[in-house]
Amino acid sequence: MLKPNLHYQELKDSYLFNTIYQKTDAYLAAHPGEKVYKMGVGDVSLPLCPAVIQALHDGVEDQGNPDRFHGYMPERGDLSLREAVAGYYREMGVTRSADEIFISSGACDDLGDLLELFDRDNRVLVTEPAYPEYVDTNLLAGREVLHLAAGEADGFLPAPDPDIQADILYLCSPNNPTGAVYDREGLQAWVDYANRQGAVILFDAAYESFIREPQFPRSIYEIPGADTCAIEICSLSKTAGFTGTRLGYTVVPEALTRMGVSLNAMWARNRETRTNGVSYILQKGAAAVFTPQGREQIRANLRVYQDNADRFIEVLDQAGIWYCGGKNSPYLWMKCPDGMSGWEFFDYLLEKIQVVGIPGEGFGACGKGYFRFSTFGSPEDTREAARRLAELLGKGK
Ligand code: MLT
């Protein structure tokens, strides 16, 4: 008889973000006509920029033209798009060849698929609080997951513990959910630790474009030694509003080998088996993100989200509440007032001011008592949510 993957039983009943949607819908069903300010799940509110829209239209036209039509696309992605990504890296002072860049259907997909490069017996270390997919995908594969808790004392930027032996390390900077950002020294410690242990870092750089202060690295490859220990996963979801359009890229350096095996060659082979590439039309749209016009237009959108973050920063500063993030990240991570748990604060905000955020404990046990706001809402909604929050925090519970 077929044996299902019983590791599914180790997962929580519902994925965190679905629980948030369900609770919000239940509130709206019980309060018809009320508006809820959604500062929870990090989904973008601004449309794709005009340069991308034009390129998508052009891609559709090409597909109807016998001379410009494209069938299957290369599994690694179109060469000109990979070269455009390599050019983007050059601006950070990072040299990556097009052969090290793989176009994907989004960071989320690759974060799961990449695990096929590793044996099931590898031990995984997740720095927490963490994006829930890191833990879930490894549990499903039957791997042992170690949790390295962060907290206020380390600014939610944990350093490696030399006593912990692990093979696959997850890092996300700017971090989801805390918005905290590693500086060069902090990342160097992780790179040195990984190289010493022969581990591989899966570096989630989905929020790199939100870094405003140039002293913070946007790519792990800005750190010496990262070539031999890190895979970087990036996405246009937040940078260019592609959450519903889907396109990202993953970098696997040619210098990254384990037991004499090239992980770049393995990943290329994996892509040949697992995908027929990302659609031509989407790759055409994505290429526009890297043109001067596209860059200028997405910068304008990023500024809107950064202004949103500033609204929350003002409120939390004014209320004298501990928080991190916001400055170089679209997420703010605050301490809940009056010793409330994240879920208590969630209910309190929804009930009193109709603002939705995400309870910290959804991102790991050490997130208990903290709360995440996303700044991807519309400026109008964000201003109103921030105003309501300021009033509520000013009153006290
Ligand atoms: C979030 O809210 O953390 C985002 O939606 C994560 C994601 O991109 O899936």
mmCIF file of C-alpha atoms and ligand atoms in Angstrom:
data_model
loop_
_atom_site.group_PDB
_atom_site.id
_atom_site.type_symbol
_atom_site.label_atom_id
_atom_site.label_comp_id
_atom_site.label_asym_id
_atom_site.label_seq_id
_atom_site.Cartn_x
_atom_site.Cartn_y
_atom_site.Cartn_z
ATOM 1 C CA MET A 1 0.000 0.000 0.000
ATOM 2 C CA LEU A 2 1.196 3.523 -0.757
ATOM 3 C CA LYS A 3 2.774 5.247 2.219
ATOM 4 C CA PRO A 4 2.166 9.005 2.142
ATOM 5 C CA ASN A 5 4.829 11.444 3.286
ATOM 6 C CA LEU A 6 3.981 11.333 6.979
ATOM 7 C CA HIS A 7 6.248 14.301 7.654
ATOM 8 C CA TYR A 8 3.235 16.441 6.693
ATOM 9 C CA GLN A 9 1.957 15.635 10.174
ATOM 10 C CA GLU A 10 4.883 17.598 11.618
ATOM 11 C CA LEU A 11 3.632 20.839 10.018
ATOM 12 C CA LYS A 12 1.226 23.240 11.678
ATOM 13 C CA ASP A 13 -2.354 22.796 10.450
ATOM 14 C CA SER A 14 -2.274 25.972 8.430
ATOM 15 C CA TYR A 15 0.574 27.957 6.893
ATOM 16 C CA LEU A 16 1.037 31.191 8.868
ATOM 17 C CA PHE A 17 -0.079 33.550 6.137
ATOM 18 C CA ASN A 18 -3.225 31.515 5.465
ATOM 19 C CA THR A 19 -4.131 31.728 9.139
ATOM 20 C CA ILE A 20 -3.828 35.521 8.931
ATOM 21 C CA TYR A 21 -6.085 35.629 5.858
ATOM 22 C CA GLN A 22 -8.627 33.357 7.554
ATOM 23 C CA LYS A 23 -8.728 35.433 10.738
ATOM 24 C CA THR A 24 -9.075 38.659 8.762
ATOM 25 C CA ASP A 25 -11.910 37.193 6.668
ATOM 26 C CA ALA A 26 -13.660 35.938 9.810
ATOM 27 C CA TYR A 27 -13.474 39.447 11.338
ATOM 28 C CA LEU A 28 -14.878 41.013 8.150
ATOM 29 C CA ALA A 29 -17.684 38.456 7.998
ATOM 30 C CA ALA A 30 -18.624 39.321 11.597
ATOM 31 C CA HIS A 31 -18.369 43.094 10.961
ATOM 32 C CA PRO A 32 -19.949 43.716 7.551
ATOM 33 C CA GLY A 33 -19.058 47.063 5.995
ATOM 34 C CA GLU A 34 -15.981 47.648 8.153
ATOM 35 C CA LYS A 35 -12.613 48.266 6.541
ATOM 36 C CA VAL A 36 -9.539 46.404 7.694
ATOM 37 C CA TYR A 37 -6.033 47.856 7.214
ATOM 38 C CA LYS A 38 -3.874 44.986 5.972
ATOM 39 C CA MET A 39 -0.328 45.456 7.202
ATOM 40 C CA GLY A 40 0.201 41.723 7.642
ATOM 41 C CA VAL A 41 1.225 39.531 4.726
ATOM 42 C CA GLY A 42 3.952 41.214 2.692
ATOM 43 C CA ASP A 43 2.121 41.537 -0.590
ATOM 44 C CA VAL A 44 2.746 44.593 -2.724
ATOM 45 C CA SER A 45 0.012 47.153 -3.451
ATOM 46 C CA LEU A 46 1.570 49.133 -6.316
ATOM 47 C CA PRO A 47 1.137 47.904 -9.898
ATOM 48 C CA LEU A 48 3.980 46.859 -12.173
ATOM 49 C CA CYS A 49 5.893 49.829 -13.567
ATOM 50 C CA PRO A 50 5.135 51.071 -17.131
ATOM 51 C CA ALA A 51 8.437 49.795 -18.595
ATOM 52 C CA VAL A 52 7.598 46.255 -17.441
ATOM 53 C CA ILE A 53 4.025 46.469 -18.707
ATOM 54 C CA GLN A 54 5.241 47.607 -22.131
ATOM 55 C CA ALA A 55 7.779 44.769 -22.271
ATOM 56 C CA LEU A 56 5.098 42.224 -21.288
ATOM 57 C CA HIS A 57 2.877 43.518 -24.107
ATOM 58 C CA ASP A 58 5.809 43.268 -26.518
ATOM 59 C CA GLY A 59 6.403 39.704 -25.345
ATOM 60 C CA VAL A 60 2.779 38.790 -26.063
ATOM 61 C CA GLU A 61 3.062 40.320 -29.549
ATOM 62 C CA ASP A 62 6.264 38.354 -30.182
ATOM 63 C CA GLN A 63 4.475 35.117 -29.334
ATOM 64 C CA GLY A 64 1.948 35.837 -32.099
ATOM 65 C CA ASN A 65 4.583 36.617 -34.701
ATOM 66 C CA PRO A 66 6.154 33.722 -36.639
ATOM 67 C CA ASP A 67 9.540 35.493 -36.809
ATOM 68 C CA ARG A 68 9.717 36.412 -33.154
ATOM 69 C CA PHE A 69 7.869 33.497 -31.559
ATOM 70 C CA HIS A 70 9.645 31.555 -28.757
ATOM 71 C CA GLY A 71 8.993 27.944 -27.765
ATOM 72 C CA TYR A 72 10.771 26.326 -24.820
ATOM 73 C CA MET A 73 13.104 28.688 -23.025
ATOM 74 C CA PRO A 74 16.509 27.603 -21.687
ATOM 75 C CA GLU A 75 16.194 25.973 -18.242
ATOM 76 C CA ARG A 76 18.671 28.440 -16.734
ATOM 77 C CA GLY A 77 16.812 31.388 -18.248
ATOM 78 C CA ASP A 78 17.374 33.630 -21.220
ATOM 79 C CA LEU A 79 21.040 34.599 -21.591
ATOM 80 C CA SER A 80 20.348 38.311 -22.035
ATOM 81 C CA LEU A 81 18.306 38.389 -18.798
ATOM 82 C CA ARG A 82 21.051 36.516 -16.936
ATOM 83 C CA GLU A 83 23.560 39.019 -18.283
ATOM 84 C CA ALA A 84 21.337 41.874 -17.102
ATOM 85 C CA VAL A 85 21.301 40.337 -13.604
ATOM 86 C CA ALA A 86 25.100 39.972 -13.746
ATOM 87 C CA GLY A 87 25.253 43.688 -14.606
ATOM 88 C CA TYR A 88 23.090 44.470 -11.573
ATOM 89 C CA TYR A 89 25.548 42.549 -9.387
ATOM 90 C CA ARG A 90 28.480 44.474 -10.889
ATOM 91 C CA GLU A 91 26.967 47.664 -9.471
ATOM 92 C CA MET A 92 27.368 46.125 -5.997
ATOM 93 C CA GLY A 93 31.010 45.379 -6.796
ATOM 94 C CA VAL A 94 30.187 41.677 -7.228
ATOM 95 C CA THR A 95 31.418 39.708 -10.250
ATOM 96 C CA ARG A 96 29.079 36.880 -11.224
ATOM 97 C CA SER A 97 29.054 35.210 -14.611
ATOM 98 C CA ALA A 98 25.793 34.580 -16.445
ATOM 99 C CA ASP A 99 26.478 30.837 -16.004
ATOM 100 C CA GLU A 100 26.192 31.248 -12.252
ATOM 101 C CA ILE A 101 22.751 32.903 -12.490
ATOM 102 C CA PHE A 102 19.572 30.861 -12.850
ATOM 103 C CA ILE A 103 16.257 32.564 -13.621
ATOM 104 C CA SER A 104 13.468 31.129 -11.479
ATOM 105 C CA SER A 105 9.734 31.384 -11.059
ATOM 106 C CA GLY A 106 10.341 33.078 -7.694
ATOM 107 C CA ALA A 107 12.406 32.783 -4.524
ATOM 108 C CA CYS A 108 9.764 30.698 -2.769
ATOM 109 C CA ASP A 109 9.910 27.956 -5.429
ATOM 110 C CA ASP A 110 13.697 27.812 -5.503
ATOM 111 C CA LEU A 111 14.012 27.783 -1.702
ATOM 112 C CA GLY A 112 12.132 24.499 -1.766
ATOM 113 C CA ASP A 113 13.672 22.987 -4.912
ATOM 114 C CA LEU A 114 17.256 23.777 -3.876
ATOM 115 C CA LEU A 115 16.969 21.235 -1.075
ATOM 116 C CA GLU A 116 17.200 18.525 -3.722
ATOM 117 C CA LEU A 117 20.924 19.332 -3.880
ATOM 118 C CA PHE A 118 21.438 18.037 -0.360
ATOM 119 C CA ASP A 119 21.352 14.633 1.274
ATOM 120 C CA ARG A 120 18.534 14.043 3.716
ATOM 121 C CA ASP A 121 20.983 13.396 6.538
ATOM 122 C CA ASN A 122 22.318 16.947 6.508
ATOM 123 C CA ARG A 123 21.491 19.002 9.573
ATOM 124 C CA VAL A 124 19.776 22.310 9.022
ATOM 125 C CA LEU A 125 20.247 25.453 11.088
ATOM 126 C CA VAL A 126 17.557 28.096 10.908
ATOM 127 C CA THR A 127 18.196 31.458 12.556
ATOM 128 C CA GLU A 128 14.888 32.443 14.106
ATOM 129 C CA PRO A 129 12.501 34.245 13.907
ATOM 130 C CA ALA A 130 12.349 33.002 10.319
ATOM 131 C CA TYR A 131 10.263 32.876 7.184
ATOM 132 C CA PRO A 132 8.217 29.688 7.791
ATOM 133 C CA GLU A 133 9.138 28.032 4.489
ATOM 134 C CA TYR A 134 12.714 27.351 5.660
ATOM 135 C CA VAL A 135 11.500 25.043 8.411
ATOM 136 C CA ASP A 136 8.491 23.520 6.625
ATOM 137 C CA THR A 137 10.375 22.426 3.502
ATOM 138 C CA ASN A 138 13.066 20.695 5.556
ATOM 139 C CA LEU A 139 10.577 18.985 7.836
ATOM 140 C CA LEU A 140 8.817 17.634 4.753
ATOM 141 C CA ALA A 141 12.113 16.266 3.479
ATOM 142 C CA GLY A 142 12.625 14.533 6.831
ATOM 143 C CA ARG A 143 15.641 16.604 7.879
ATOM 144 C CA GLU A 144 16.648 17.514 11.394
ATOM 145 C CA VAL A 145 16.143 21.245 11.957
ATOM 146 C CA LEU A 146 18.079 23.138 14.617
ATOM 147 C CA HIS A 147 16.751 26.516 15.696
ATOM 148 C CA LEU A 148 19.112 29.355 16.610
ATOM 149 C CA ALA A 149 17.088 31.904 18.510
ATOM 150 C CA ALA A 150 17.684 35.631 18.131
ATOM 151 C CA GLY A 151 16.483 38.336 20.479
ATOM 152 C CA GLU A 152 16.699 41.957 21.502
ATOM 153 C CA ALA A 153 20.162 41.417 23.016
ATOM 154 C CA ASP A 154 21.703 40.682 19.615
ATOM 155 C CA GLY A 155 19.373 43.057 17.754
ATOM 156 C CA PHE A 156 17.736 39.950 16.201
ATOM 157 C CA LEU A 157 20.995 39.299 14.324
ATOM 158 C CA PRO A 158 22.365 36.100 15.846
ATOM 159 C CA ALA A 159 26.041 35.242 15.434
ATOM 160 C CA PRO A 160 27.119 31.670 14.637
ATOM 161 C CA ASP A 161 27.620 29.392 17.607
ATOM 162 C CA PRO A 162 30.890 27.473 17.073
ATOM 163 C CA ASP A 163 29.545 24.590 19.185
ATOM 164 C CA ILE A 164 26.700 23.905 16.750
ATOM 165 C CA GLN A 165 27.516 21.609 13.831
ATOM 166 C CA ALA A 166 25.192 22.108 10.886
ATOM 167 C CA ASP A 167 25.395 21.597 7.131
ATOM 168 C CA ILE A 168 22.701 23.845 5.653
ATOM 169 C CA LEU A 169 22.421 27.354 7.115
ATOM 170 C CA TYR A 170 19.594 29.790 6.430
ATOM 171 C CA LEU A 171 20.249 33.515 6.534
ATOM 172 C CA CYS A 172 17.962 36.316 5.411
ATOM 173 C CA SER A 173 19.170 39.918 5.350
ATOM 174 C CA PRO A 174 17.385 42.320 5.415
ATOM 175 C CA ASN A 175 15.516 39.862 7.512
ATOM 176 C CA ASN A 176 11.977 38.688 7.119
ATOM 177 C CA PRO A 177 10.315 39.072 9.626
ATOM 178 C CA THR A 178 12.484 41.337 11.808
ATOM 179 C CA GLY A 179 13.782 43.810 9.223
ATOM 180 C CA ALA A 180 17.202 43.617 10.923
ATOM 181 C CA VAL A 181 20.191 43.808 8.563
ATOM 182 C CA TYR A 182 23.603 42.215 8.969
ATOM 183 C CA ASP A 183 26.613 44.473 8.521
ATOM 184 C CA ARG A 184 29.759 43.199 6.793
ATOM 185 C CA GLU A 185 31.330 41.967 9.987
ATOM 186 C CA GLY A 186 28.210 40.053 10.971
ATOM 187 C CA LEU A 187 27.962 38.317 7.609
ATOM 188 C CA GLN A 188 31.694 37.633 7.531
ATOM 189 C CA ALA A 189 31.341 35.657 10.765
ATOM 190 C CA TRP A 190 28.725 33.426 9.101
ATOM 191 C CA VAL A 191 30.770 32.992 5.920
ATOM 192 C CA ASP A 192 33.870 32.006 7.930
ATOM 193 C CA TYR A 193 31.808 29.602 10.056
ATOM 194 C CA ALA A 194 30.275 27.967 6.961
ATOM 195 C CA ASN A 195 33.628 27.573 5.226
ATOM 196 C CA ARG A 196 35.182 26.111 8.400
ATOM 197 C CA GLN A 197 32.367 23.571 8.745
ATOM 198 C CA GLY A 198 31.976 22.776 5.055
ATOM 199 C CA ALA A 199 28.376 23.979 5.341
ATOM 200 C CA VAL A 200 26.355 25.802 2.686
ATOM 201 C CA ILE A 201 24.519 29.054 3.395
ATOM 202 C CA LEU A 202 21.178 29.562 1.683
ATOM 203 C CA PHE A 203 21.127 33.366 1.637
ATOM 204 C CA ASP A 204 17.696 34.865 1.078
ATOM 205 C CA ALA A 205 18.274 38.298 -0.452
ATOM 206 C CA ALA A 206 14.659 38.984 -1.424
ATOM 207 C CA TYR A 207 14.706 42.371 0.338
ATOM 208 C CA GLU A 208 18.142 43.652 -0.771
ATOM 209 C CA SER A 209 16.692 46.544 -2.758
ATOM 210 C CA PHE A 210 15.246 48.076 0.421
ATOM 211 C CA ILE A 211 18.686 48.811 1.878
ATOM 212 C CA ARG A 212 19.035 52.569 2.125
ATOM 213 C CA GLU A 213 22.288 52.779 4.086
ATOM 214 C CA PRO A 214 25.273 51.829 1.910
ATOM 215 C CA GLN A 215 27.319 50.351 4.752
ATOM 216 C CA PHE A 216 25.081 47.255 4.688
ATOM 217 C CA PRO A 217 25.837 44.536 2.103
ATOM 218 C CA ARG A 218 23.069 43.763 -0.381
ATOM 219 C CA SER A 219 24.586 40.505 -1.564
ATOM 220 C CA ILE A 220 26.439 37.875 0.423
ATOM 221 C CA TYR A 221 29.005 37.849 -2.377
ATOM 222 C CA GLU A 222 30.198 41.246 -1.147
ATOM 223 C CA ILE A 223 31.776 39.213 1.655
ATOM 224 C CA PRO A 224 35.161 37.542 1.027
ATOM 225 C CA GLY A 225 34.872 33.752 1.048
ATOM 226 C CA ALA A 226 31.163 33.612 0.156
ATOM 227 C CA ASP A 227 31.885 32.102 -3.273
ATOM 228 C CA THR A 228 32.853 28.831 -1.684
ATOM 229 C CA CYS A 229 29.932 28.518 0.726
ATOM 230 C CA ALA A 230 26.846 30.475 -0.341
ATOM 231 C CA ILE A 231 23.874 30.206 -2.660
ATOM 232 C CA GLU A 232 21.930 33.451 -3.003
ATOM 233 C CA ILE A 233 18.204 33.465 -3.692
ATOM 234 C CA CYS A 234 16.650 36.663 -4.976
ATOM 235 C CA SER A 235 13.316 37.790 -6.312
ATOM 236 C CA LEU A 236 11.618 40.578 -8.214
ATOM 237 C CA SER A 237 8.494 40.146 -6.052
ATOM 238 C CA LYS A 238 9.209 42.975 -3.671
ATOM 239 C CA THR A 239 11.801 44.856 -5.741
ATOM 240 C CA ALA A 240 9.556 45.254 -8.769
ATOM 241 C CA GLY A 241 6.081 44.182 -7.661
ATOM 242 C CA PHE A 242 6.228 40.670 -9.162
ATOM 243 C CA THR A 243 4.356 38.833 -6.373
ATOM 244 C CA GLY A 244 1.584 37.933 -8.795
ATOM 245 C CA THR A 245 3.755 37.875 -11.911
ATOM 246 C CA ARG A 246 6.482 35.525 -10.560
ATOM 247 C CA LEU A 247 10.137 35.784 -11.418
ATOM 248 C CA GLY A 248 13.324 35.557 -9.417
ATOM 249 C CA TYR A 249 16.901 34.393 -9.739
ATOM 250 C CA THR A 250 19.263 32.145 -7.858
ATOM 251 C CA VAL A 251 23.034 32.356 -7.873
ATOM 252 C CA VAL A 252 25.141 29.225 -7.493
ATOM 253 C CA PRO A 253 28.849 30.107 -7.802
ATOM 254 C CA GLU A 254 31.085 27.884 -9.887
ATOM 255 C CA ALA A 255 33.548 27.815 -6.973
ATOM 256 C CA LEU A 256 30.976 26.133 -4.719
ATOM 257 C CA THR A 257 31.825 22.449 -4.471
ATOM 258 C CA ARG A 258 31.350 19.775 -1.813
ATOM 259 C CA MET A 259 33.056 16.354 -1.870
ATOM 260 C CA GLY A 260 34.477 17.316 -5.253
ATOM 261 C CA VAL A 261 31.033 17.876 -6.748
ATOM 262 C CA SER A 262 30.048 21.216 -8.323
ATOM 263 C CA LEU A 263 26.775 22.509 -6.910
ATOM 264 C CA ASN A 264 26.445 24.773 -9.942
ATOM 265 C CA ALA A 265 26.543 21.734 -12.262
ATOM 266 C CA MET A 266 24.093 19.882 -10.012
ATOM 267 C CA TRP A 267 21.672 22.795 -10.029
ATOM 268 C CA ALA A 268 21.909 23.083 -13.827
ATOM 269 C CA ARG A 269 21.104 19.361 -14.038
ATOM 270 C CA ASN A 270 18.254 19.802 -11.559
ATOM 271 C CA ARG A 271 16.753 22.573 -13.675
ATOM 272 C CA GLU A 272 16.955 20.387 -16.804
ATOM 273 C CA THR A 273 14.926 17.722 -15.036
ATOM 274 C CA ARG A 274 12.536 19.896 -13.062
ATOM 275 C CA THR A 275 11.602 22.812 -15.315
ATOM 276 C CA ASN A 276 11.143 23.877 -18.873
ATOM 277 C CA GLY A 277 12.179 27.386 -17.935
ATOM 278 C CA VAL A 278 10.208 30.498 -17.063
ATOM 279 C CA SER A 279 7.814 31.800 -19.703
ATOM 280 C CA TYR A 280 9.326 33.948 -22.455
ATOM 281 C CA ILE A 281 6.795 36.720 -21.804
ATOM 282 C CA LEU A 282 7.678 37.007 -18.120
ATOM 283 C CA GLN A 283 11.394 37.000 -18.838
ATOM 284 C CA LYS A 284 10.848 39.778 -21.356
ATOM 285 C CA GLY A 285 8.957 41.766 -18.699
ATOM 286 C CA ALA A 286 11.663 41.078 -16.110
ATOM 287 C CA ALA A 287 14.414 42.279 -18.445
ATOM 288 C CA ALA A 288 12.741 45.709 -18.432
ATOM 289 C CA VAL A 289 13.331 45.934 -14.664
ATOM 290 C CA PHE A 290 17.071 46.152 -15.357
ATOM 291 C CA THR A 291 16.890 48.900 -18.016
ATOM 292 C CA PRO A 292 17.638 52.508 -16.956
ATOM 293 C CA GLN A 293 13.958 53.420 -17.398
ATOM 294 C CA GLY A 294 12.766 50.383 -15.434
ATOM 295 C CA ARG A 295 15.289 51.036 -12.683
ATOM 296 C CA GLU A 296 14.087 54.605 -12.288
ATOM 297 C CA GLN A 297 10.446 53.535 -12.182
ATOM 298 C CA ILE A 298 10.943 50.781 -9.618
ATOM 299 C CA ARG A 299 13.010 53.160 -7.486
ATOM 300 C CA ALA A 300 9.990 55.460 -7.329
ATOM 301 C CA ASN A 301 7.834 52.531 -6.121
ATOM 302 C CA LEU A 302 10.417 51.518 -3.530
ATOM 303 C CA ARG A 303 10.392 55.072 -2.216
ATOM 304 C CA VAL A 304 6.648 54.791 -1.605
ATOM 305 C CA TYR A 305 7.180 51.702 0.563
ATOM 306 C CA GLN A 306 10.089 53.383 2.323
ATOM 307 C CA ASP A 307 7.865 56.380 3.101
ATOM 308 C CA ASN A 308 5.303 53.917 4.467
ATOM 309 C CA ALA A 309 8.005 52.482 6.713
ATOM 310 C CA ASP A 310 8.819 55.993 7.932
ATOM 311 C CA ARG A 311 5.187 56.425 9.046
ATOM 312 C CA PHE A 312 5.510 53.397 11.345
ATOM 313 C CA ILE A 313 8.969 54.455 12.523
ATOM 314 C CA GLU A 314 7.543 57.829 13.631
ATOM 315 C CA VAL A 315 4.734 56.152 15.584
ATOM 316 C CA LEU A 316 6.957 53.652 17.370
ATOM 317 C CA ASP A 317 9.622 56.259 18.160
ATOM 318 C CA GLN A 318 6.950 58.561 19.542
ATOM 319 C CA ALA A 319 5.454 55.780 21.676
ATOM 320 C CA GLY A 320 8.915 54.782 22.954
ATOM 321 C CA ILE A 321 8.380 51.165 21.908
ATOM 322 C CA TRP A 322 11.302 48.856 21.159
ATOM 323 C CA TYR A 323 11.482 47.823 17.496
ATOM 324 C CA CYS A 324 13.904 46.996 14.747
ATOM 325 C CA GLY A 325 13.684 47.129 10.945
ATOM 326 C CA GLY A 326 11.907 49.679 8.792
ATOM 327 C CA LYS A 327 14.948 51.721 7.871
ATOM 328 C CA ASN A 328 16.476 49.236 5.429
ATOM 329 C CA SER A 329 13.568 46.864 5.138
ATOM 330 C CA PRO A 330 9.852 46.781 4.359
ATOM 331 C CA TYR A 331 9.170 45.106 7.721
ATOM 332 C CA LEU A 332 9.086 46.501 11.264
ATOM 333 C CA TRP A 333 9.345 44.216 14.232
ATOM 334 C CA MET A 334 8.021 45.695 17.465
ATOM 335 C CA LYS A 335 7.773 44.533 21.031
ATOM 336 C CA CYS A 336 4.137 44.095 22.037
ATOM 337 C CA PRO A 337 3.053 46.495 24.781
ATOM 338 C CA ASP A 338 2.035 45.419 28.296
ATOM 339 C CA GLY A 339 3.589 41.964 27.984
ATOM 340 C CA MET A 340 1.011 40.830 25.438
ATOM 341 C CA SER A 341 1.791 37.830 23.229
ATOM 342 C CA GLY A 342 1.821 38.395 19.487
ATOM 343 C CA TRP A 343 -1.553 36.680 19.038
ATOM 344 C CA GLU A 344 -3.078 38.748 21.885
ATOM 345 C CA PHE A 345 -1.790 41.909 20.239
ATOM 346 C CA PHE A 346 -3.130 40.692 16.874
ATOM 347 C CA ASP A 347 -6.659 40.347 18.310
ATOM 348 C CA TYR A 348 -6.331 43.645 20.198
ATOM 349 C CA LEU A 349 -5.345 45.609 17.063
ATOM 350 C CA LEU A 350 -7.979 43.979 14.893
ATOM 351 C CA GLU A 351 -10.720 44.591 17.445
ATOM 352 C CA LYS A 352 -9.757 48.145 18.455
ATOM 353 C CA ILE A 353 -8.348 49.739 15.307
ATOM 354 C CA GLN A 354 -8.935 47.178 12.497
ATOM 355 C CA VAL A 355 -5.249 46.931 11.713
ATOM 356 C CA VAL A 356 -3.776 43.541 10.766
ATOM 357 C CA GLY A 357 -0.164 42.589 11.376
ATOM 358 C CA ILE A 358 1.566 39.271 12.054
ATOM 359 C CA PRO A 359 2.230 37.806 15.499
ATOM 360 C CA GLY A 360 5.911 37.169 16.096
ATOM 361 C CA GLU A 361 5.370 33.619 17.352
ATOM 362 C CA GLY A 362 4.295 32.672 13.810
ATOM 363 C CA PHE A 363 7.972 32.937 12.871
ATOM 364 C CA GLY A 364 9.322 30.739 15.662
ATOM 365 C CA ALA A 365 9.063 30.435 19.434
ATOM 366 C CA CYS A 366 11.509 33.297 20.099
ATOM 367 C CA GLY A 367 9.148 35.643 18.262
ATOM 368 C CA LYS A 368 6.642 35.429 21.108
ATOM 369 C CA GLY A 369 5.755 38.880 22.411
ATOM 370 C CA TYR A 370 6.729 40.609 19.158
ATOM 371 C CA PHE A 371 4.723 41.724 16.161
ATOM 372 C CA ARG A 372 5.503 42.393 12.487
ATOM 373 C CA PHE A 373 4.140 45.153 10.288
ATOM 374 C CA SER A 374 4.556 45.097 6.521
ATOM 375 C CA THR A 375 4.889 48.427 4.728
ATOM 376 C CA PHE A 376 3.647 47.175 1.362
ATOM 377 C CA GLY A 377 0.152 48.652 1.784
ATOM 378 C CA SER A 378 -1.068 51.689 -0.123
ATOM 379 C CA PRO A 379 0.202 55.031 1.255
ATOM 380 C CA GLU A 380 -3.373 55.987 2.199
ATOM 381 C CA ASP A 381 -4.033 52.802 4.150
ATOM 382 C CA THR A 382 -0.612 52.928 5.762
ATOM 383 C CA ARG A 383 -1.084 56.520 6.899
ATOM 384 C CA GLU A 384 -4.448 55.661 8.410
ATOM 385 C CA ALA A 385 -3.160 52.467 10.048
ATOM 386 C CA ALA A 386 -0.224 54.394 11.524
ATOM 387 C CA ARG A 387 -2.543 57.147 12.763
ATOM 388 C CA ARG A 388 -4.817 54.605 14.482
ATOM 389 C CA LEU A 389 -1.831 52.809 15.968
ATOM 390 C CA ALA A 390 -0.380 56.072 17.328
ATOM 391 C CA GLU A 391 -3.709 56.926 18.953
ATOM 392 C CA LEU A 392 -4.083 53.485 20.475
ATOM 393 C CA LEU A 393 -0.528 53.282 21.800
ATOM 394 C CA GLY A 394 -0.860 56.829 23.147
ATOM 395 C CA LYS A 395 -3.918 55.790 25.173
ATOM 396 C CA GLY A 396 -2.321 52.672 26.693
ATOM 397 C CA LYS A 397 -4.227 49.415 27.036
HETATM 398 C C1 MLT B 1 5.613 37.754 3.970
HETATM 399 O O1 MLT B 1 4.610 38.303 4.373
HETATM 400 O O2 MLT B 1 6.516 37.389 4.724
HETATM 401 C C2 MLT B 1 5.739 37.542 2.496
HETATM 402 O O3 MLT B 1 4.516 37.427 1.913
HETATM 403 C C3 MLT B 1 6.633 36.441 2.237
HETATM 404 C C4 MLT B 1 6.608 35.933 0.853
HETATM 405 O O4 MLT B 1 7.153 36.596 -0.019
HETATM 406 O O5 MLT B 1 6.104 34.848 0.634
#
